[in-house]
Amino acid sequence: MNKLLWIVLFFWSFGFSQEYKLENEVLKGKIKSIELTVTKDKAKETTIEQTLFDSKGRVIQFKTYYDNRINTFERNEYAKNQIITDLCDYCDDLDKAFAYFSIKENQKNPYTGYVTADPKRTFKTIKTTDKKGNVVLAKTYNPEGYLIWEKRHTFDKNSNLLTSETFDDEGEKKPEYIKNSYNNKGLLIESIHVMRHNDSKSTLEYDSQNRKKIEKIWQGNRVSEYHYVYESNPDSVKVFKYLKNPQNETLQLRTSEISYFEKGIKITRITETYNNKTTSTRILEYDAQNKLRSKKYYNDKNELRSETKLNYDNLGNWIEMIVLNLINTSYNGSEPKPEWQKNIYLRKIQYY
């Protein structure tokens, strides 16, 4: 048997396990369940995810699979102002995993501080929600019921997140938090993220049409300032993103996004540049109902490296996604050569 060596592997967005994700996707209709499978020729399908919803559209069960075995199992129970989430890695019986669970609110976990090489997660999180459904308090426990950590969140009247803080099992505040500020239109104008190994801050300014105008980002000692310019006419809409050079105050184009119609199809071309040279190009095509039908990725040499095509059901949820990725492969030490890999993702959706 030939030994296949993967030399270069590029995927459209998030890697193998996530290349089927659509950004900001909103499911349509009253969905009861979704089973996601992947195949290379539709002859043998492998299950990747299974999701169950209640009649209100809330996720009550979510499973992920890897190599035909369960990878993550999550279950949610909903009550008035409360959500209980059970999460377990590599187990298929949550009742068994939490068979000895009982909240030990005021008892110190006897295993706190012990180091373990086991990466598995087995958590029960009890979330308290406000009248609008925002989670204001989330307490996470181990399978025996000892508190591991606690998260507290605050929101404004528009349900925008204001603060997020984390506390350890003894109630001590951890040196990590999120703090957001909004203008009187509800638009985010400042966001501070203090994490264990990565602190960041960003500020945003908007134009009269509530479009992002200036974005400033601090990460450590590095400051990046981006400026956005918009152009529109009857034939196209253009958005340009520039990076400000702190030394000479000049603006350098980093991203251009141009949308236009061609034979009734909306086409969006997104080009990334660096030092006035194109580094990548994405082309997205939408149908008359503004559903994404295809997307292509080109590298800095304008070579097609990835292509995705989608088909939808009558309600507008995608049910088939064909993903082609060009990779360089080597067989038994031979010279690497480009080869297209195809993954076909199928979603079997049941509705109420």
GROMACS .gro file of C-alpha atoms in nm:
model
  352
    1MET     CA    1   0.000   0.000   0.000
    2ASN     CA    2   0.130   0.345  -0.088
    3LYS     CA    3   0.212   0.561   0.208
    4LEU     CA    4   0.056   0.902   0.162
    5LEU     CA    5   0.245   1.193   0.309
    6TRP     CA    6   0.050   1.514   0.346
    7ILE     CA    7   0.301   1.790   0.280
    8VAL     CA    8   0.082   2.098   0.258
    9LEU     CA    9  -0.277   2.103   0.370
   10PHE     CA   10  -0.496   2.407   0.325
   11PHE     CA   11  -0.860   2.437   0.416
   12TRP     CA   12  -1.106   2.717   0.347
   13SER     CA   13  -1.145   2.848   0.698
   14PHE     CA   14  -1.118   2.651   1.019
   15GLY     CA   15  -0.948   2.325   0.930
   16PHE     CA   16  -1.093   1.979   0.864
   17SER     CA   17  -1.331   1.966   1.155
   18GLN     CA   18  -1.471   2.313   1.090
   19GLU     CA   19  -1.454   2.376   0.715
   20TYR     CA   20  -1.828   2.313   0.691
   21LYS     CA   21  -1.913   2.603   0.923
   22LEU     CA   22  -2.083   2.907   0.770
   23GLU     CA   23  -2.014   3.238   0.939
   24ASN     CA   24  -2.318   3.392   1.110
   25GLU     CA   25  -2.549   3.116   0.987
   26VAL     CA   26  -2.908   3.142   1.114
   27LEU     CA   27  -3.112   2.821   1.089
   28LYS     CA   28  -3.458   2.859   0.937
   29GLY     CA   29  -3.780   2.682   1.030
   30LYS     CA   30  -3.868   2.471   1.334
   31ILE     CA   31  -3.587   2.216   1.333
   32LYS     CA   32  -3.613   1.898   1.537
   33SER     CA   33  -3.274   1.744   1.459
   34ILE     CA   34  -2.969   1.774   1.235
   35GLU     CA   35  -2.728   1.494   1.152
   36LEU     CA   36  -2.409   1.602   0.977
   37THR     CA   37  -2.205   1.347   0.783
   38VAL     CA   38  -1.901   1.360   0.558
   39THR     CA   39  -1.812   1.140   0.263
   40LYS     CA   40  -1.577   1.149  -0.030
   41ASP     CA   41  -1.803   0.975  -0.281
   42LYS     CA   42  -2.142   0.945  -0.104
   43ALA     CA   43  -2.080   0.570  -0.079
   44LYS     CA   44  -1.970   0.572   0.285
   45GLU     CA   45  -2.089   0.846   0.516
   46THR     CA   46  -1.924   0.920   0.848
   47THR     CA   47  -2.119   1.106   1.116
   48ILE     CA   48  -1.953   1.423   1.246
   49GLU     CA   49  -2.224   1.593   1.449
   50GLN     CA   50  -2.574   1.527   1.582
   51THR     CA   51  -2.794   1.805   1.723
   52LEU     CA   52  -3.139   1.786   1.881
   53PHE     CA   53  -3.361   2.092   1.932
   54ASP     CA   54  -3.672   2.152   2.139
   55SER     CA   55  -3.986   2.312   1.994
   56LYS     CA   56  -3.851   2.658   2.087
   57GLY     CA   57  -3.537   2.610   1.877
   58ARG     CA   58  -3.305   2.556   2.174
   59VAL     CA   59  -3.031   2.294   2.161
   60ILE     CA   60  -3.110   2.011   2.402
   61GLN     CA   61  -2.840   1.769   2.288
   62PHE     CA   62  -2.522   1.805   2.086
   63LYS     CA   63  -2.272   1.532   1.997
   64THR     CA   64  -1.951   1.541   1.797
   65TYR     CA   65  -1.776   1.235   1.660
   66TYR     CA   66  -1.421   1.153   1.558
   67ASP     CA   67  -1.311   0.832   1.389
   68ASN     CA   68  -1.661   0.686   1.438
   69ARG     CA   69  -1.642   0.739   1.814
   70ILE     CA   70  -1.813   1.000   2.024
   71ASN     CA   71  -1.588   1.297   2.093
   72THR     CA   72  -1.805   1.542   2.287
   73PHE     CA   73  -2.150   1.498   2.439
   74GLU     CA   74  -2.343   1.802   2.562
   75ARG     CA   75  -2.693   1.812   2.706
   76ASN     CA   76  -2.902   2.114   2.807
   77GLU     CA   77  -3.204   2.132   3.035
   78TYR     CA   78  -3.411   2.450   3.046
   79ALA     CA   79  -3.619   2.585   3.332
   80LYS     CA   80  -3.737   2.929   3.436
   81ASN     CA   81  -3.428   3.152   3.466
   82GLN     CA   82  -3.200   2.847   3.458
   83ILE     CA   83  -3.006   2.632   3.212
   84ILE     CA   84  -2.825   2.317   3.324
   85THR     CA   85  -2.552   2.196   3.087
   86ASP     CA   86  -2.384   1.857   3.117
   87LEU     CA   87  -2.065   1.817   2.915
   88CYS     CA   88  -1.847   1.510   2.881
   89ASP     CA   89  -1.563   1.410   2.647
   90TYR     CA   90  -1.540   1.055   2.515
   91CYS     CA   91  -1.848   0.925   2.695
   92ASP     CA   92  -2.193   0.830   2.565
   93ASP     CA   93  -2.384   0.819   2.894
   94LEU     CA   94  -2.417   1.151   3.077
   95ASP     CA   95  -2.638   1.003   3.347
   96LYS     CA   96  -2.361   0.758   3.432
   97ALA     CA   97  -2.096   1.031   3.419
   98PHE     CA   98  -2.287   1.238   3.677
   99ALA     CA   99  -2.436   0.949   3.876
  100TYR     CA  100  -2.270   1.067   4.201
  101PHE     CA  101  -2.322   1.439   4.147
  102SER     CA  102  -2.448   1.651   4.435
  103ILE     CA  103  -2.366   2.016   4.485
  104LYS     CA  104  -2.105   2.068   4.755
  105GLU     CA  105  -2.133   2.445   4.759
  106ASN     CA  106  -1.937   2.515   5.077
  107GLN     CA  107  -1.695   2.223   5.064
  108LYS     CA  108  -1.345   2.260   4.925
  109ASN     CA  109  -1.256   2.022   4.644
  110PRO     CA  110  -1.003   1.779   4.797
  111TYR     CA  111  -0.833   1.740   4.457
  112THR     CA  112  -0.776   2.111   4.396
  113GLY     CA  113  -0.418   2.171   4.291
  114TYR     CA  114  -0.354   1.818   4.171
  115VAL     CA  115  -0.204   1.798   3.825
  116THR     CA  116  -0.348   1.544   3.583
  117ALA     CA  117  -0.251   1.456   3.228
  118ASP     CA  118  -0.609   1.354   3.144
  119PRO     CA  119  -0.745   1.614   2.897
  120LYS     CA  120  -1.106   1.496   2.925
  121ARG     CA  121  -1.376   1.737   3.039
  122THR     CA  122  -1.666   1.625   3.255
  123PHE     CA  123  -1.849   1.935   3.374
  124LYS     CA  124  -2.194   2.033   3.492
  125THR     CA  125  -2.265   2.404   3.453
  126ILE     CA  126  -2.567   2.564   3.617
  127LYS     CA  127  -2.652   2.895   3.451
  128THR     CA  128  -2.881   3.164   3.586
  129THR     CA  129  -3.053   3.384   3.328
  130ASP     CA  130  -3.226   3.720   3.350
  131LYS     CA  131  -3.573   3.797   3.212
  132LYS     CA  132  -3.432   3.836   2.861
  133GLY     CA  133  -3.249   3.503   2.868
  134ASN     CA  134  -2.899   3.647   2.919
  135VAL     CA  135  -2.673   3.427   3.134
  136VAL     CA  136  -2.576   3.642   3.433
  137LEU     CA  137  -2.419   3.366   3.644
  138ALA     CA  138  -2.262   3.033   3.548
  139LYS     CA  139  -2.125   2.790   3.806
  140THR     CA  140  -1.923   2.494   3.679
  141TYR     CA  141  -1.884   2.178   3.886
  142ASN     CA  142  -1.690   1.853   3.851
  143PRO     CA  143  -1.875   1.514   3.839
  144GLU     CA  144  -1.885   1.490   4.219
  145GLY     CA  145  -2.036   1.837   4.259
  146TYR     CA  146  -1.734   2.039   4.373
  147LEU     CA  147  -1.727   2.393   4.237
  148ILE     CA  148  -1.446   2.447   3.981
  149TRP     CA  149  -1.507   2.805   3.873
  150GLU     CA  150  -1.776   3.068   3.845
  151LYS     CA  151  -1.846   3.328   3.577
  152ARG     CA  152  -2.050   3.644   3.627
  153HIS     CA  153  -2.182   3.858   3.342
  154THR     CA  154  -2.363   4.191   3.323
  155PHE     CA  155  -2.564   4.331   3.031
  156ASP     CA  156  -2.716   4.662   2.931
  157LYS     CA  157  -3.084   4.717   2.847
  158ASN     CA  158  -3.020   4.597   2.489
  159SER     CA  159  -2.866   4.268   2.611
  160ASN     CA  160  -2.519   4.382   2.507
  161LEU     CA  161  -2.245   4.227   2.722
  162LEU     CA  162  -2.092   4.482   2.960
  163THR     CA  163  -1.865   4.273   3.182
  164SER     CA  164  -1.755   3.913   3.224
  165GLU     CA  165  -1.557   3.805   3.531
  166THR     CA  166  -1.423   3.468   3.647
  167PHE     CA  167  -1.385   3.346   4.005
  168ASP     CA  168  -1.206   3.034   4.133
  169ASP     CA  169  -1.349   2.761   4.355
  170GLU     CA  170  -1.285   2.971   4.667
  171GLY     CA  171  -1.454   3.282   4.531
  172GLU     CA  172  -1.133   3.466   4.453
  173LYS     CA  173  -1.155   3.684   4.144
  174LYS     CA  174  -0.917   3.572   3.868
  175PRO     CA  175  -0.703   3.833   3.690
  176GLU     CA  176  -0.896   3.799   3.366
  177TYR     CA  177  -1.208   3.977   3.251
  178ILE     CA  178  -1.399   4.134   2.961
  179LYS     CA  179  -1.529   4.490   2.972
  180ASN     CA  180  -1.729   4.651   2.691
  181SER     CA  181  -1.870   5.000   2.636
  182TYR     CA  182  -2.139   5.112   2.388
  183ASN     CA  183  -2.262   5.443   2.252
  184ASN     CA  184  -2.622   5.567   2.273
  185LYS     CA  185  -2.704   5.373   1.954
  186GLY     CA  186  -2.593   5.045   2.111
  187LEU     CA  187  -2.277   5.019   1.901
  188LEU     CA  188  -1.961   4.882   2.060
  189ILE     CA  189  -1.704   5.161   2.110
  190GLU     CA  190  -1.453   4.998   2.346
  191SER     CA  191  -1.369   4.637   2.436
  192ILE     CA  192  -1.107   4.521   2.684
  193HIS     CA  193  -1.004   4.156   2.708
  194VAL     CA  194  -0.765   4.065   2.989
  195MET     CA  195  -0.666   3.701   2.962
  196ARG     CA  196  -0.396   3.483   3.112
  197HIS     CA  197  -0.149   3.514   2.826
  198ASN     CA  198  -0.307   3.766   2.591
  199ASP     CA  199  -0.442   4.110   2.682
  200SER     CA  200  -0.605   4.329   2.421
  201LYS     CA  201  -0.805   4.647   2.389
  202SER     CA  202  -0.993   4.791   2.095
  203THR     CA  203  -1.180   5.114   2.030
  204LEU     CA  204  -1.418   5.185   1.743
  205GLU     CA  205  -1.561   5.492   1.574
  206TYR     CA  206  -1.855   5.496   1.333
  207ASP     CA  207  -1.980   5.718   1.054
  208SER     CA  208  -2.328   5.872   1.027
  209GLN     CA  209  -2.461   5.545   0.879
  210ASN     CA  210  -2.333   5.342   1.178
  211ARG     CA  211  -2.059   5.185   0.969
  212LYS     CA  212  -1.720   5.116   1.122
  213LYS     CA  213  -1.488   5.410   1.043
  214ILE     CA  214  -1.179   5.372   1.265
  215GLU     CA  215  -1.073   5.069   1.466
  216LYS     CA  216  -0.775   5.081   1.700
  217ILE     CA  217  -0.632   4.764   1.856
  218TRP     CA  218  -0.376   4.733   2.136
  219GLN     CA  219  -0.202   4.398   2.189
  220GLY     CA  220   0.086   4.419   2.434
  221ASN     CA  221   0.314   4.697   2.310
  222ARG     CA  222   0.173   4.680   1.958
  223VAL     CA  223  -0.088   4.925   1.836
  224SER     CA  224  -0.274   4.881   1.505
  225GLU     CA  225  -0.508   5.145   1.365
  226TYR     CA  226  -0.743   5.061   1.079
  227HIS     CA  227  -0.945   5.304   0.868
  228TYR     CA  228  -1.250   5.203   0.662
  229VAL     CA  229  -1.363   5.376   0.343
  230TYR     CA  230  -1.695   5.304   0.169
  231GLU     CA  231  -1.793   5.366  -0.191
  232SER     CA  232  -2.122   5.281  -0.355
  233ASN     CA  233  -2.293   5.335  -0.688
  234PRO     CA  234  -2.580   5.164  -0.875
  235ASP     CA  235  -2.346   4.888  -0.994
  236SER     CA  236  -2.131   4.803  -0.691
  237VAL     CA  237  -2.052   4.850  -0.323
  238LYS     CA  238  -1.689   4.880  -0.215
  239VAL     CA  239  -1.530   4.866   0.130
  240PHE     CA  240  -1.161   4.938   0.180
  241LYS     CA  241  -0.967   4.866   0.499
  242TYR     CA  242  -0.640   5.056   0.551
  243LEU     CA  243  -0.369   5.013   0.812
  244LYS     CA  244  -0.218   5.336   0.943
  245ASN     CA  245   0.162   5.353   0.952
  246PRO     CA  246   0.253   5.501   1.294
  247GLN     CA  247   0.586   5.638   1.165
  248ASN     CA  248   0.468   5.851   0.874
  249GLU     CA  249   0.088   5.852   0.928
  250THR     CA  250   0.025   5.708   0.580
  251LEU     CA  251  -0.250   5.456   0.510
  252GLN     CA  252  -0.171   5.123   0.348
  253LEU     CA  253  -0.447   4.915   0.188
  254ARG     CA  254  -0.494   4.579   0.363
  255THR     CA  255  -0.837   4.456   0.248
  256SER     CA  256  -1.073   4.549  -0.033
  257GLU     CA  257  -1.424   4.406  -0.058
  258ILE     CA  258  -1.620   4.469  -0.377
  259SER     CA  259  -1.978   4.348  -0.430
  260TYR     CA  260  -2.164   4.363  -0.761
  261PHE     CA  261  -2.430   4.177  -0.963
  262GLU     CA  262  -2.365   3.971  -1.272
  263LYS     CA  263  -2.653   3.794  -1.452
  264GLY     CA  264  -2.866   3.815  -1.139
  265ILE     CA  265  -2.594   3.668  -0.917
  266LYS     CA  266  -2.437   3.873  -0.639
  267ILE     CA  267  -2.058   3.840  -0.638
  268THR     CA  268  -1.831   3.956  -0.357
  269ARG     CA  269  -1.457   3.971  -0.414
  270ILE     CA  270  -1.239   4.009  -0.103
  271THR     CA  271  -0.870   4.080  -0.163
  272GLU     CA  272  -0.604   4.082   0.108
  273THR     CA  273  -0.287   4.285   0.043
  274TYR     CA  274   0.044   4.351   0.214
  275ASN     CA  275   0.302   4.603   0.098
  276ASN     CA  276   0.085   4.670  -0.209
  277LYS     CA  277   0.095   4.303  -0.311
  278THR     CA  278  -0.201   4.065  -0.316
  279THR     CA  279  -0.169   3.787  -0.060
  280SER     CA  280  -0.505   3.614  -0.115
  281THR     CA  281  -0.841   3.654  -0.287
  282ARG     CA  282  -1.182   3.513  -0.195
  283ILE     CA  283  -1.477   3.514  -0.432
  284LEU     CA  284  -1.826   3.451  -0.294
  285GLU     CA  285  -2.140   3.404  -0.505
  286TYR     CA  286  -2.498   3.444  -0.377
  287ASP     CA  287  -2.831   3.357  -0.536
  288ALA     CA  288  -3.140   3.578  -0.566
  289GLN     CA  289  -3.240   3.493  -0.206
  290ASN     CA  290  -2.893   3.601  -0.086
  291LYS     CA  291  -2.793   3.245  -0.001
  292LEU     CA  292  -2.424   3.165  -0.042
  293ARG     CA  293  -2.387   2.929  -0.337
  294SER     CA  294  -2.012   2.906  -0.379
  295LYS     CA  295  -1.683   3.041  -0.250
  296LYS     CA  296  -1.333   3.020  -0.391
  297TYR     CA  297  -0.993   3.092  -0.242
  298TYR     CA  298  -0.689   3.200  -0.447
  299ASN     CA  299  -0.334   3.235  -0.313
  300ASP     CA  300  -0.085   3.514  -0.376
  301LYS     CA  301  -0.004   3.363  -0.718
  302ASN     CA  302  -0.374   3.375  -0.812
  303GLU     CA  303  -0.390   2.995  -0.804
  304LEU     CA  304  -0.719   2.836  -0.701
  305ARG     CA  305  -0.655   2.646  -0.377
  306SER     CA  306  -1.003   2.584  -0.239
  307GLU     CA  307  -1.360   2.578  -0.370
  308THR     CA  308  -1.691   2.520  -0.190
  309LYS     CA  309  -2.037   2.467  -0.342
  310LEU     CA  310  -2.364   2.455  -0.149
  311ASN     CA  311  -2.717   2.325  -0.207
  312TYR     CA  312  -3.019   2.417   0.007
  313ASP     CA  313  -3.357   2.274   0.102
  314ASN     CA  314  -3.688   2.454   0.048
  315LEU     CA  315  -3.661   2.647   0.375
  316GLY     CA  316  -3.314   2.781   0.296
  317ASN     CA  317  -3.093   2.560   0.515
  318TRP     CA  318  -2.794   2.408   0.341
  319ILE     CA  319  -2.810   2.030   0.307
  320GLU     CA  320  -2.508   1.960   0.087
  321MET     CA  321  -2.166   2.123   0.088
  322ILE     CA  322  -1.895   2.007  -0.151
  323VAL     CA  323  -1.546   2.121  -0.049
  324LEU     CA  324  -1.243   2.088  -0.277
  325ASN     CA  325  -0.894   2.158  -0.142
  326LEU     CA  326  -0.574   2.153  -0.344
  327ILE     CA  327  -0.296   1.989  -0.145
  328ASN     CA  328   0.057   1.882  -0.222
  329THR     CA  329   0.104   1.507  -0.173
  330SER     CA  330   0.398   1.271  -0.190
  331TYR     CA  331   0.376   0.894  -0.243
  332ASN     CA  332   0.664   0.685  -0.107
  333GLY     CA  333   0.902   0.979  -0.102
  334SER     CA  334   0.822   1.101  -0.452
  335GLU     CA  335   0.826   1.469  -0.546
  336PRO     CA  336   0.518   1.643  -0.400
  337LYS     CA  337   0.249   1.713  -0.656
  338PRO     CA  338  -0.079   1.907  -0.634
  339GLU     CA  339  -0.383   1.689  -0.579
  340TRP     CA  340  -0.746   1.784  -0.522
  341GLN     CA  341  -0.916   1.643  -0.214
  342LYS     CA  342  -1.297   1.640  -0.203
  343ASN     CA  343  -1.515   1.627   0.105
  344ILE     CA  344  -1.894   1.612   0.072
  345TYR     CA  345  -2.084   1.725   0.380
  346LEU     CA  346  -2.449   1.623   0.406
  347ARG     CA  347  -2.701   1.756   0.657
  348LYS     CA  348  -3.009   1.546   0.726
  349ILE     CA  349  -3.261   1.786   0.879
  350GLN     CA  350  -3.587   1.688   1.045
  351TYR     CA  351  -3.849   1.954   1.113
  352TYR     CA  352  -4.131   1.972   1.367
   0.00000   0.00000   0.00000
